[in-house]
mmCIF file of C-alpha atoms in Angstrom:
data_model
loop_
_atom_site.group_PDB
_atom_site.id
_atom_site.type_symbol
_atom_site.label_atom_id
_atom_site.label_comp_id
_atom_site.label_asym_id
_atom_site.label_seq_id
_atom_site.Cartn_x
_atom_site.Cartn_y
_atom_site.Cartn_z
ATOM 1 C CA MET A 1 -96.280 13.809 20.353
ATOM 2 C CA HIS A 2 -96.027 14.421 16.635
ATOM 3 C CA ALA A 3 -96.090 11.647 14.085
ATOM 4 C CA SER A 4 -92.728 10.822 12.574
ATOM 5 C CA ALA A 5 -91.831 12.936 9.557
ATOM 6 C CA GLU A 6 -89.544 10.187 8.296
ATOM 7 C CA PRO A 7 -89.801 9.621 4.530
ATOM 8 C CA ALA A 8 -91.202 6.424 3.045
ATOM 9 C CA ILE A 9 -88.141 4.340 2.277
ATOM 10 C CA THR A 10 -87.722 3.499 -1.404
ATOM 11 C CA PHE A 11 -84.893 2.147 -3.507
ATOM 12 C CA ASP A 12 -84.195 5.707 -4.708
ATOM 13 C CA ILE A 13 -83.337 6.699 -1.130
ATOM 14 C CA ALA A 14 -81.146 3.599 -0.756
ATOM 15 C CA LYS A 15 -79.436 4.411 -4.072
ATOM 16 C CA ASN A 16 -78.724 7.971 -2.900
ATOM 17 C CA LEU A 17 -77.029 6.427 0.144
ATOM 18 C CA GLY A 18 -74.784 4.353 -2.148
ATOM 19 C CA LEU A 19 -76.612 1.016 -1.898
ATOM 20 C CA THR A 20 -77.391 -1.241 -4.842
ATOM 21 C CA GLU A 21 -80.842 -2.676 -5.462
ATOM 22 C CA GLU A 22 -79.522 -6.106 -4.441
ATOM 23 C CA GLU A 23 -78.210 -4.661 -1.158
ATOM 24 C CA PHE A 24 -81.507 -2.893 -0.482
ATOM 25 C CA GLU A 25 -83.397 -6.163 -0.987
ATOM 26 C CA ARG A 26 -80.925 -7.995 1.284
ATOM 27 C CA ILE A 27 -81.462 -5.419 4.055
ATOM 28 C CA LYS A 28 -85.223 -5.928 3.836
ATOM 29 C CA GLU A 29 -84.657 -9.688 3.981
ATOM 30 C CA ILE A 30 -82.386 -9.395 7.043
ATOM 31 C CA LEU A 31 -84.825 -7.162 8.920
ATOM 32 C CA GLY A 32 -87.963 -8.885 7.681
ATOM 33 C CA ARG A 33 -89.339 -5.461 6.750
ATOM 34 C CA THR A 34 -88.408 -2.220 5.046
ATOM 35 C CA PRO A 35 -85.799 -0.383 7.127
ATOM 36 C CA ASN A 36 -86.398 3.077 8.496
ATOM 37 C CA PHE A 37 -84.095 5.884 7.366
ATOM 38 C CA THR A 38 -81.725 5.529 10.326
ATOM 39 C CA GLU A 39 -81.354 1.775 9.822
ATOM 40 C CA LEU A 40 -80.826 2.219 6.092
ATOM 41 C CA SER A 41 -78.173 4.857 6.767
ATOM 42 C CA ILE A 42 -76.335 2.530 9.164
ATOM 43 C CA PHE A 43 -76.322 -0.274 6.584
ATOM 44 C CA SER A 44 -75.110 2.143 3.895
ATOM 45 C CA VAL A 45 -72.158 3.148 6.051
ATOM 46 C CA MET A 46 -71.251 -0.353 7.207
ATOM 47 C CA TRP A 47 -71.571 -1.784 3.695
ATOM 48 C CA SER A 48 -69.705 1.107 2.038
ATOM 49 C CA GLU A 49 -66.404 0.587 0.236
ATOM 50 C CA HIS A 50 -64.737 2.579 2.987
ATOM 51 C CA CYS A 51 -65.842 0.191 5.755
ATOM 52 C CA SER A 52 -66.305 -3.155 4.001
ATOM 53 C CA TYR A 53 -64.098 -2.921 0.886
ATOM 54 C CA LYS A 54 -67.055 -4.418 -0.990
ATOM 55 C CA ASN A 55 -65.585 -3.612 -4.418
ATOM 56 C CA SER A 56 -61.870 -4.087 -3.788
ATOM 57 C CA ILE A 57 -61.999 -7.158 -1.504
ATOM 58 C CA THR A 58 -61.816 -9.470 -4.530
ATOM 59 C CA TRP A 59 -58.460 -7.963 -5.494
ATOM 60 C CA LEU A 60 -57.175 -7.671 -1.930
ATOM 61 C CA LYS A 61 -57.701 -11.413 -1.461
ATOM 62 C CA THR A 62 -55.271 -12.111 -4.327
ATOM 63 C CA LEU A 63 -52.353 -10.608 -2.394
ATOM 64 C CA PRO A 64 -49.926 -12.939 -0.557
ATOM 65 C CA ARG A 65 -51.063 -13.760 2.982
ATOM 66 C CA GLU A 66 -48.401 -16.242 4.081
ATOM 67 C CA GLY A 67 -44.626 -16.262 4.297
ATOM 68 C CA LYS A 68 -41.788 -17.101 6.672
ATOM 69 C CA ARG A 69 -41.112 -13.407 7.338
ATOM 70 C CA LEU A 70 -44.741 -12.454 7.855
ATOM 71 C CA LEU A 71 -45.114 -11.662 11.566
ATOM 72 C CA VAL A 72 -48.631 -10.238 11.516
ATOM 73 C CA GLU A 73 -50.952 -10.720 8.582
ATOM 74 C CA ALA A 74 -52.526 -7.576 7.185
ATOM 75 C CA GLY A 75 -56.164 -7.536 8.194
ATOM 76 C CA GLU A 76 -55.435 -9.744 11.211
ATOM 77 C CA GLU A 77 -54.453 -6.677 13.196
ATOM 78 C CA ASN A 78 -54.291 -2.973 12.437
ATOM 79 C CA ALA A 79 -51.302 -3.220 10.086
ATOM 80 C CA GLY A 80 -49.158 -5.901 8.494
ATOM 81 C CA LEU A 81 -45.776 -6.658 10.060
ATOM 82 C CA VAL A 82 -42.849 -8.164 8.147
ATOM 83 C CA ASP A 83 -39.527 -9.388 9.592
ATOM 84 C CA ILE A 84 -36.718 -7.528 7.791
ATOM 85 C CA GLY A 85 -33.882 -9.167 9.729
ATOM 86 C CA ASP A 86 -31.521 -8.111 12.526
ATOM 87 C CA GLY A 87 -34.403 -8.088 15.018
ATOM 88 C CA LEU A 88 -36.255 -5.432 13.026
ATOM 89 C CA ALA A 89 -39.691 -5.445 11.473
ATOM 90 C CA CYS A 90 -41.491 -3.193 9.041
ATOM 91 C CA ALA A 91 -45.151 -2.310 9.533
ATOM 92 C CA PHE A 92 -47.274 -1.624 6.456
ATOM 93 C CA LYS A 93 -50.668 0.015 6.282
ATOM 94 C CA ILE A 94 -52.818 0.961 3.319
ATOM 95 C CA GLU A 95 -55.802 3.245 3.760
ATOM 96 C CA SER A 96 -58.529 4.187 1.340
ATOM 97 C CA HIS A 97 -60.374 7.398 2.069
ATOM 98 C CA ASN A 98 -62.051 7.863 -1.294
ATOM 99 C CA HIS A 99 -65.540 8.624 -0.038
ATOM 100 C CA PRO A 100 -64.585 10.863 2.917
ATOM 101 C CA SER A 101 -62.155 12.753 0.686
ATOM 102 C CA ALA A 102 -64.792 13.216 -2.007
ATOM 103 C CA ILE A 103 -67.196 14.698 0.545
ATOM 104 C CA GLU A 104 -64.689 16.926 2.390
ATOM 105 C CA PRO A 105 -61.265 16.704 0.725
ATOM 106 C CA TYR A 106 -59.096 18.244 3.455
ATOM 107 C CA GLN A 107 -60.628 16.448 6.441
ATOM 108 C CA GLY A 108 -61.138 13.193 4.542
ATOM 109 C CA ALA A 109 -57.476 13.033 3.582
ATOM 110 C CA ALA A 110 -56.257 14.177 7.009
ATOM 111 C CA THR A 111 -58.244 11.491 8.825
ATOM 112 C CA GLY A 112 -56.949 8.920 6.333
ATOM 113 C CA VAL A 113 -53.349 9.773 7.201
ATOM 114 C CA GLY A 114 -54.266 9.779 10.894
ATOM 115 C CA GLY A 115 -55.728 6.285 10.565
ATOM 116 C CA ILE A 116 -52.571 4.986 8.914
ATOM 117 C CA HIS A 117 -50.367 6.406 11.650
ATOM 118 C CA ARG A 118 -52.706 5.111 14.383
ATOM 119 C CA ASP A 119 -52.500 1.588 12.995
ATOM 120 C CA ILE A 120 -48.705 1.732 12.666
ATOM 121 C CA PHE A 121 -48.396 2.968 16.270
ATOM 122 C CA THR A 122 -50.654 0.184 17.565
ATOM 123 C CA MET A 123 -48.181 -2.346 16.176
ATOM 124 C CA GLY A 124 -45.487 -0.806 18.388
ATOM 125 C CA ALA A 125 -43.827 0.749 15.356
ATOM 126 C CA ARG A 126 -43.078 4.328 14.400
ATOM 127 C CA PRO A 127 -43.688 5.815 10.948
ATOM 128 C CA ILE A 128 -40.551 6.666 8.992
ATOM 129 C CA ALA A 129 -42.234 7.277 5.631
ATOM 130 C CA ALA A 130 -45.699 7.826 4.234
ATOM 131 C CA LEU A 131 -46.428 7.288 0.562
ATOM 132 C CA ASN A 132 -49.571 8.429 -1.167
ATOM 133 C CA SER A 133 -50.900 7.126 -4.454
ATOM 134 C CA LEU A 134 -53.551 9.577 -5.542
ATOM 135 C CA ARG A 135 -56.033 9.079 -8.364
ATOM 136 C CA PHE A 136 -58.384 11.796 -9.564
ATOM 137 C CA GLY A 137 -60.502 12.451 -12.618
ATOM 138 C CA ASN A 138 -59.907 14.921 -15.402
ATOM 139 C CA PRO A 139 -57.415 17.494 -14.029
ATOM 140 C CA GLU A 140 -58.983 20.244 -16.153
ATOM 141 C CA LEU A 141 -62.334 20.111 -14.356
ATOM 142 C CA PRO A 142 -62.909 22.631 -11.535
ATOM 143 C CA HIS A 143 -64.303 19.933 -9.219
ATOM 144 C CA THR A 144 -61.208 17.774 -9.717
ATOM 145 C CA LYS A 145 -58.922 20.751 -9.061
ATOM 146 C CA ARG A 146 -60.794 21.437 -5.796
ATOM 147 C CA LEU A 147 -60.424 17.795 -4.738
ATOM 148 C CA VAL A 148 -56.704 17.729 -5.539
ATOM 149 C CA ARG A 149 -56.020 20.951 -3.599
ATOM 150 C CA GLY A 150 -57.989 19.781 -0.558
ATOM 151 C CA VAL A 151 -56.639 16.231 -0.469
ATOM 152 C CA VAL A 152 -53.011 17.269 -0.950
ATOM 153 C CA SER A 153 -53.370 19.887 1.811
ATOM 154 C CA GLY A 154 -55.069 17.381 4.120
ATOM 155 C CA ILE A 155 -52.288 14.851 3.613
ATOM 156 C CA GLY A 156 -49.522 17.420 3.968
ATOM 157 C CA ASN A 157 -50.724 19.278 7.024
#
């Protein structure tokens, strides 16, 4: 057997995985030791904005969560469900695929749309419209142009 070629885990590695210094210290506290690369990678995914909404949760919590027409609270299940009268309901789902779309624009955007539809279907509803609010950087930069082309294609196809 060969000795592990795994790198010594430092904050720089954690930072490259998208973790803050505070998060890196918390991981070490939870484990009681420095994590190995696989463990650190798992934490970085689970604590990412995509999975945990660590940056946007503060704002999401300000949205209304109660009401006489609210049938299923968003976050309680896969999508929110609102009574619109006459025995009908409207399912709402919002998906953020910023990181996956930044890595691979077409596939990141396509899986984002797929996740929205999946969550609407699991509520027993059927999609009748899909709206996309896209935000990108400077439209003159080649990297931004590549992202826009890939994301728009991924959403549309």
